[in-house]
Amino acid sequence: MLQEFTTGARYRLHRCAWAVRLRLDAVDERGGGRNTDEGFHISAGAVIAGTIAAGVTAYIAKKLGALE
């Protein structure tokens, strides 16, 4: 699916993924806790939402002929 994206769309997708990654703090090696678990859940939700948004945008752009 990533091969169907234009260079600009791939660039934006990678920037979003890096922004999410940089927002997370280092994992506490002493064994997590509530804050670590919440961070994982929030980041997973952001990644899933970003993936869905990118997929829907690519689908709409393809239907409109913008990716051809």
mmCIF file of the C-alpha atoms, coordinates in Angstrom:
data_MODEL
# 
_entry.id   MODEL 
# 
loop_
_atom_site.group_PDB 
_atom_site.id 
_atom_site.type_symbol 
_atom_site.label_atom_id 
_atom_site.label_alt_id 
_atom_site.label_comp_id 
_atom_site.label_asym_id 
_atom_site.label_entity_id 
_atom_site.label_seq_id 
_atom_site.pdbx_PDB_ins_code 
_atom_site.Cartn_x 
_atom_site.Cartn_y 
_atom_site.Cartn_z 
_atom_site.occupancy 
_atom_site.B_iso_or_equiv 
_atom_site.pdbx_formal_charge 
_atom_site.auth_seq_id 
_atom_site.auth_comp_id 
_atom_site.auth_asym_id 
_atom_site.auth_atom_id 
_atom_site.pdbx_PDB_model_num 
ATOM 1  C CA . MET A 1 1  ? 0.000   0.000  0.000   1.00 0.00 ? 1  MET A CA 1 
ATOM 2  C CA . LEU A 1 2  ? 2.876   2.396  0.777   1.00 0.00 ? 2  LEU A CA 1 
ATOM 3  C CA . GLN A 1 3  ? 4.111   2.084  -2.803  1.00 0.00 ? 3  GLN A CA 1 
ATOM 4  C CA . GLU A 1 4  ? 0.884   3.671  -4.083  1.00 0.00 ? 4  GLU A CA 1 
ATOM 5  C CA . PHE A 1 5  ? 1.578   6.911  -2.181  1.00 0.00 ? 5  PHE A CA 1 
ATOM 6  C CA . THR A 1 6  ? 3.265   9.835  -3.835  1.00 0.00 ? 6  THR A CA 1 
ATOM 7  C CA . THR A 1 7  ? 6.626   10.974 -2.539  1.00 0.00 ? 7  THR A CA 1 
ATOM 8  C CA . GLY A 1 8  ? 4.995   13.870 -0.687  1.00 0.00 ? 8  GLY A CA 1 
ATOM 9  C CA . ALA A 1 9  ? 2.432   11.608 0.986   1.00 0.00 ? 9  ALA A CA 1 
ATOM 10 C CA . ARG A 1 10 ? 5.162   9.192  2.086   1.00 0.00 ? 10 ARG A CA 1 
ATOM 11 C CA . TYR A 1 11 ? 7.209   12.107 3.414   1.00 0.00 ? 11 TYR A CA 1 
ATOM 12 C CA . ARG A 1 12 ? 4.264   13.397 5.475   1.00 0.00 ? 12 ARG A CA 1 
ATOM 13 C CA . LEU A 1 13 ? 3.493   9.889  6.761   1.00 0.00 ? 13 LEU A CA 1 
ATOM 14 C CA . HIS A 1 14 ? 7.093   9.406  7.887   1.00 0.00 ? 14 HIS A CA 1 
ATOM 15 C CA . ARG A 1 15 ? 7.136   12.830 9.545   1.00 0.00 ? 15 ARG A CA 1 
ATOM 16 C CA . CYS A 1 16 ? 3.957   11.964 11.470  1.00 0.00 ? 16 CYS A CA 1 
ATOM 17 C CA . ALA A 1 17 ? 5.424   8.652  12.594  1.00 0.00 ? 17 ALA A CA 1 
ATOM 18 C CA . TRP A 1 18 ? 8.625   10.357 13.776  1.00 0.00 ? 18 TRP A CA 1 
ATOM 19 C CA . ALA A 1 19 ? 6.656   13.077 15.564  1.00 0.00 ? 19 ALA A CA 1 
ATOM 20 C CA . VAL A 1 20 ? 4.708   10.438 17.476  1.00 0.00 ? 20 VAL A CA 1 
ATOM 21 C CA . ARG A 1 21 ? 7.911   8.545  18.267  1.00 0.00 ? 21 ARG A CA 1 
ATOM 22 C CA . LEU A 1 22 ? 9.674   11.673 19.552  1.00 0.00 ? 22 LEU A CA 1 
ATOM 23 C CA . ARG A 1 23 ? 6.737   12.579 21.805  1.00 0.00 ? 23 ARG A CA 1 
ATOM 24 C CA . LEU A 1 24 ? 7.215   9.391  23.802  1.00 0.00 ? 24 LEU A CA 1 
ATOM 25 C CA . ASP A 1 25 ? 9.690   9.351  26.646  1.00 0.00 ? 25 ASP A CA 1 
ATOM 26 C CA . ALA A 1 26 ? 12.123  6.546  27.184  1.00 0.00 ? 26 ALA A CA 1 
ATOM 27 C CA . VAL A 1 27 ? 10.554  3.430  28.699  1.00 0.00 ? 27 VAL A CA 1 
ATOM 28 C CA . ASP A 1 28 ? 11.165  3.067  32.409  1.00 0.00 ? 28 ASP A CA 1 
ATOM 29 C CA . GLU A 1 29 ? 13.238  -0.102 32.752  1.00 0.00 ? 29 GLU A CA 1 
ATOM 30 C CA . ARG A 1 30 ? 12.100  -0.600 36.334  1.00 0.00 ? 30 ARG A CA 1 
ATOM 31 C CA . GLY A 1 31 ? 8.812   -1.984 35.170  1.00 0.00 ? 31 GLY A CA 1 
ATOM 32 C CA . GLY A 1 32 ? 6.327   0.463  33.771  1.00 0.00 ? 32 GLY A CA 1 
ATOM 33 C CA . GLY A 1 33 ? 3.409   1.691  35.746  1.00 0.00 ? 33 GLY A CA 1 
ATOM 34 C CA . ARG A 1 34 ? 0.360   3.708  34.991  1.00 0.00 ? 34 ARG A CA 1 
ATOM 35 C CA . ASN A 1 35 ? 2.090   6.519  33.088  1.00 0.00 ? 35 ASN A CA 1 
ATOM 36 C CA . THR A 1 36 ? 4.046   4.131  30.868  1.00 0.00 ? 36 THR A CA 1 
ATOM 37 C CA . ASP A 1 37 ? 0.916   2.130  30.046  1.00 0.00 ? 37 ASP A CA 1 
ATOM 38 C CA . GLU A 1 38 ? -1.027  5.278  29.256  1.00 0.00 ? 38 GLU A CA 1 
ATOM 39 C CA . GLY A 1 39 ? 1.758   6.474  26.983  1.00 0.00 ? 39 GLY A CA 1 
ATOM 40 C CA . PHE A 1 40 ? 1.712   3.197  25.077  1.00 0.00 ? 40 PHE A CA 1 
ATOM 41 C CA . HIS A 1 41 ? -2.066  3.320  24.677  1.00 0.00 ? 41 HIS A CA 1 
ATOM 42 C CA . ILE A 1 42 ? -2.075  6.936  23.564  1.00 0.00 ? 42 ILE A CA 1 
ATOM 43 C CA . SER A 1 43 ? 0.740   6.395  21.088  1.00 0.00 ? 43 SER A CA 1 
ATOM 44 C CA . ALA A 1 44 ? -0.869  3.240  19.700  1.00 0.00 ? 44 ALA A CA 1 
ATOM 45 C CA . GLY A 1 45 ? -4.128  5.120  19.219  1.00 0.00 ? 45 GLY A CA 1 
ATOM 46 C CA . ALA A 1 46 ? -2.308  7.961  17.462  1.00 0.00 ? 46 ALA A CA 1 
ATOM 47 C CA . VAL A 1 47 ? -0.499  5.556  15.140  1.00 0.00 ? 47 VAL A CA 1 
ATOM 48 C CA . ILE A 1 48 ? -3.711  3.687  14.325  1.00 0.00 ? 48 ILE A CA 1 
ATOM 49 C CA . ALA A 1 49 ? -5.607  6.937  13.724  1.00 0.00 ? 49 ALA A CA 1 
ATOM 50 C CA . GLY A 1 50 ? -2.815  8.239  11.501  1.00 0.00 ? 50 GLY A CA 1 
ATOM 51 C CA . THR A 1 51 ? -2.772  5.020  9.502   1.00 0.00 ? 51 THR A CA 1 
ATOM 52 C CA . ILE A 1 52 ? -6.521  5.125  8.999   1.00 0.00 ? 52 ILE A CA 1 
ATOM 53 C CA . ALA A 1 53 ? -6.404  8.805  8.017   1.00 0.00 ? 53 ALA A CA 1 
ATOM 54 C CA . ALA A 1 54 ? -3.588  8.172  5.524   1.00 0.00 ? 54 ALA A CA 1 
ATOM 55 C CA . GLY A 1 55 ? -5.436  5.206  4.038   1.00 0.00 ? 55 GLY A CA 1 
ATOM 56 C CA . VAL A 1 56 ? -8.705  7.096  3.676   1.00 0.00 ? 56 VAL A CA 1 
ATOM 57 C CA . THR A 1 57 ? -6.903  10.089 2.170   1.00 0.00 ? 57 THR A CA 1 
ATOM 58 C CA . ALA A 1 58 ? -5.077  7.856  -0.312  1.00 0.00 ? 58 ALA A CA 1 
ATOM 59 C CA . TYR A 1 59 ? -8.333  6.098  -1.232  1.00 0.00 ? 59 TYR A CA 1 
ATOM 60 C CA . ILE A 1 60 ? -10.135 9.398  -1.851  1.00 0.00 ? 60 ILE A CA 1 
ATOM 61 C CA . ALA A 1 61 ? -7.186  10.824 -3.788  1.00 0.00 ? 61 ALA A CA 1 
ATOM 62 C CA . LYS A 1 62 ? -7.045  7.701  -5.950  1.00 0.00 ? 62 LYS A CA 1 
ATOM 63 C CA . LYS A 1 63 ? -10.786 7.910  -6.654  1.00 0.00 ? 63 LYS A CA 1 
ATOM 64 C CA . LEU A 1 64 ? -10.382 11.571 -7.617  1.00 0.00 ? 64 LEU A CA 1 
ATOM 65 C CA . GLY A 1 65 ? -7.468  10.655 -9.884  1.00 0.00 ? 65 GLY A CA 1 
ATOM 66 C CA . ALA A 1 66 ? -4.877  12.682 -7.983  1.00 0.00 ? 66 ALA A CA 1 
ATOM 67 C CA . LEU A 1 67 ? -2.472  9.749  -7.665  1.00 0.00 ? 67 LEU A CA 1 
ATOM 68 C CA . GLU A 1 68 ? -2.335  8.883  -11.358 1.00 0.00 ? 68 GLU A CA 1 
# 
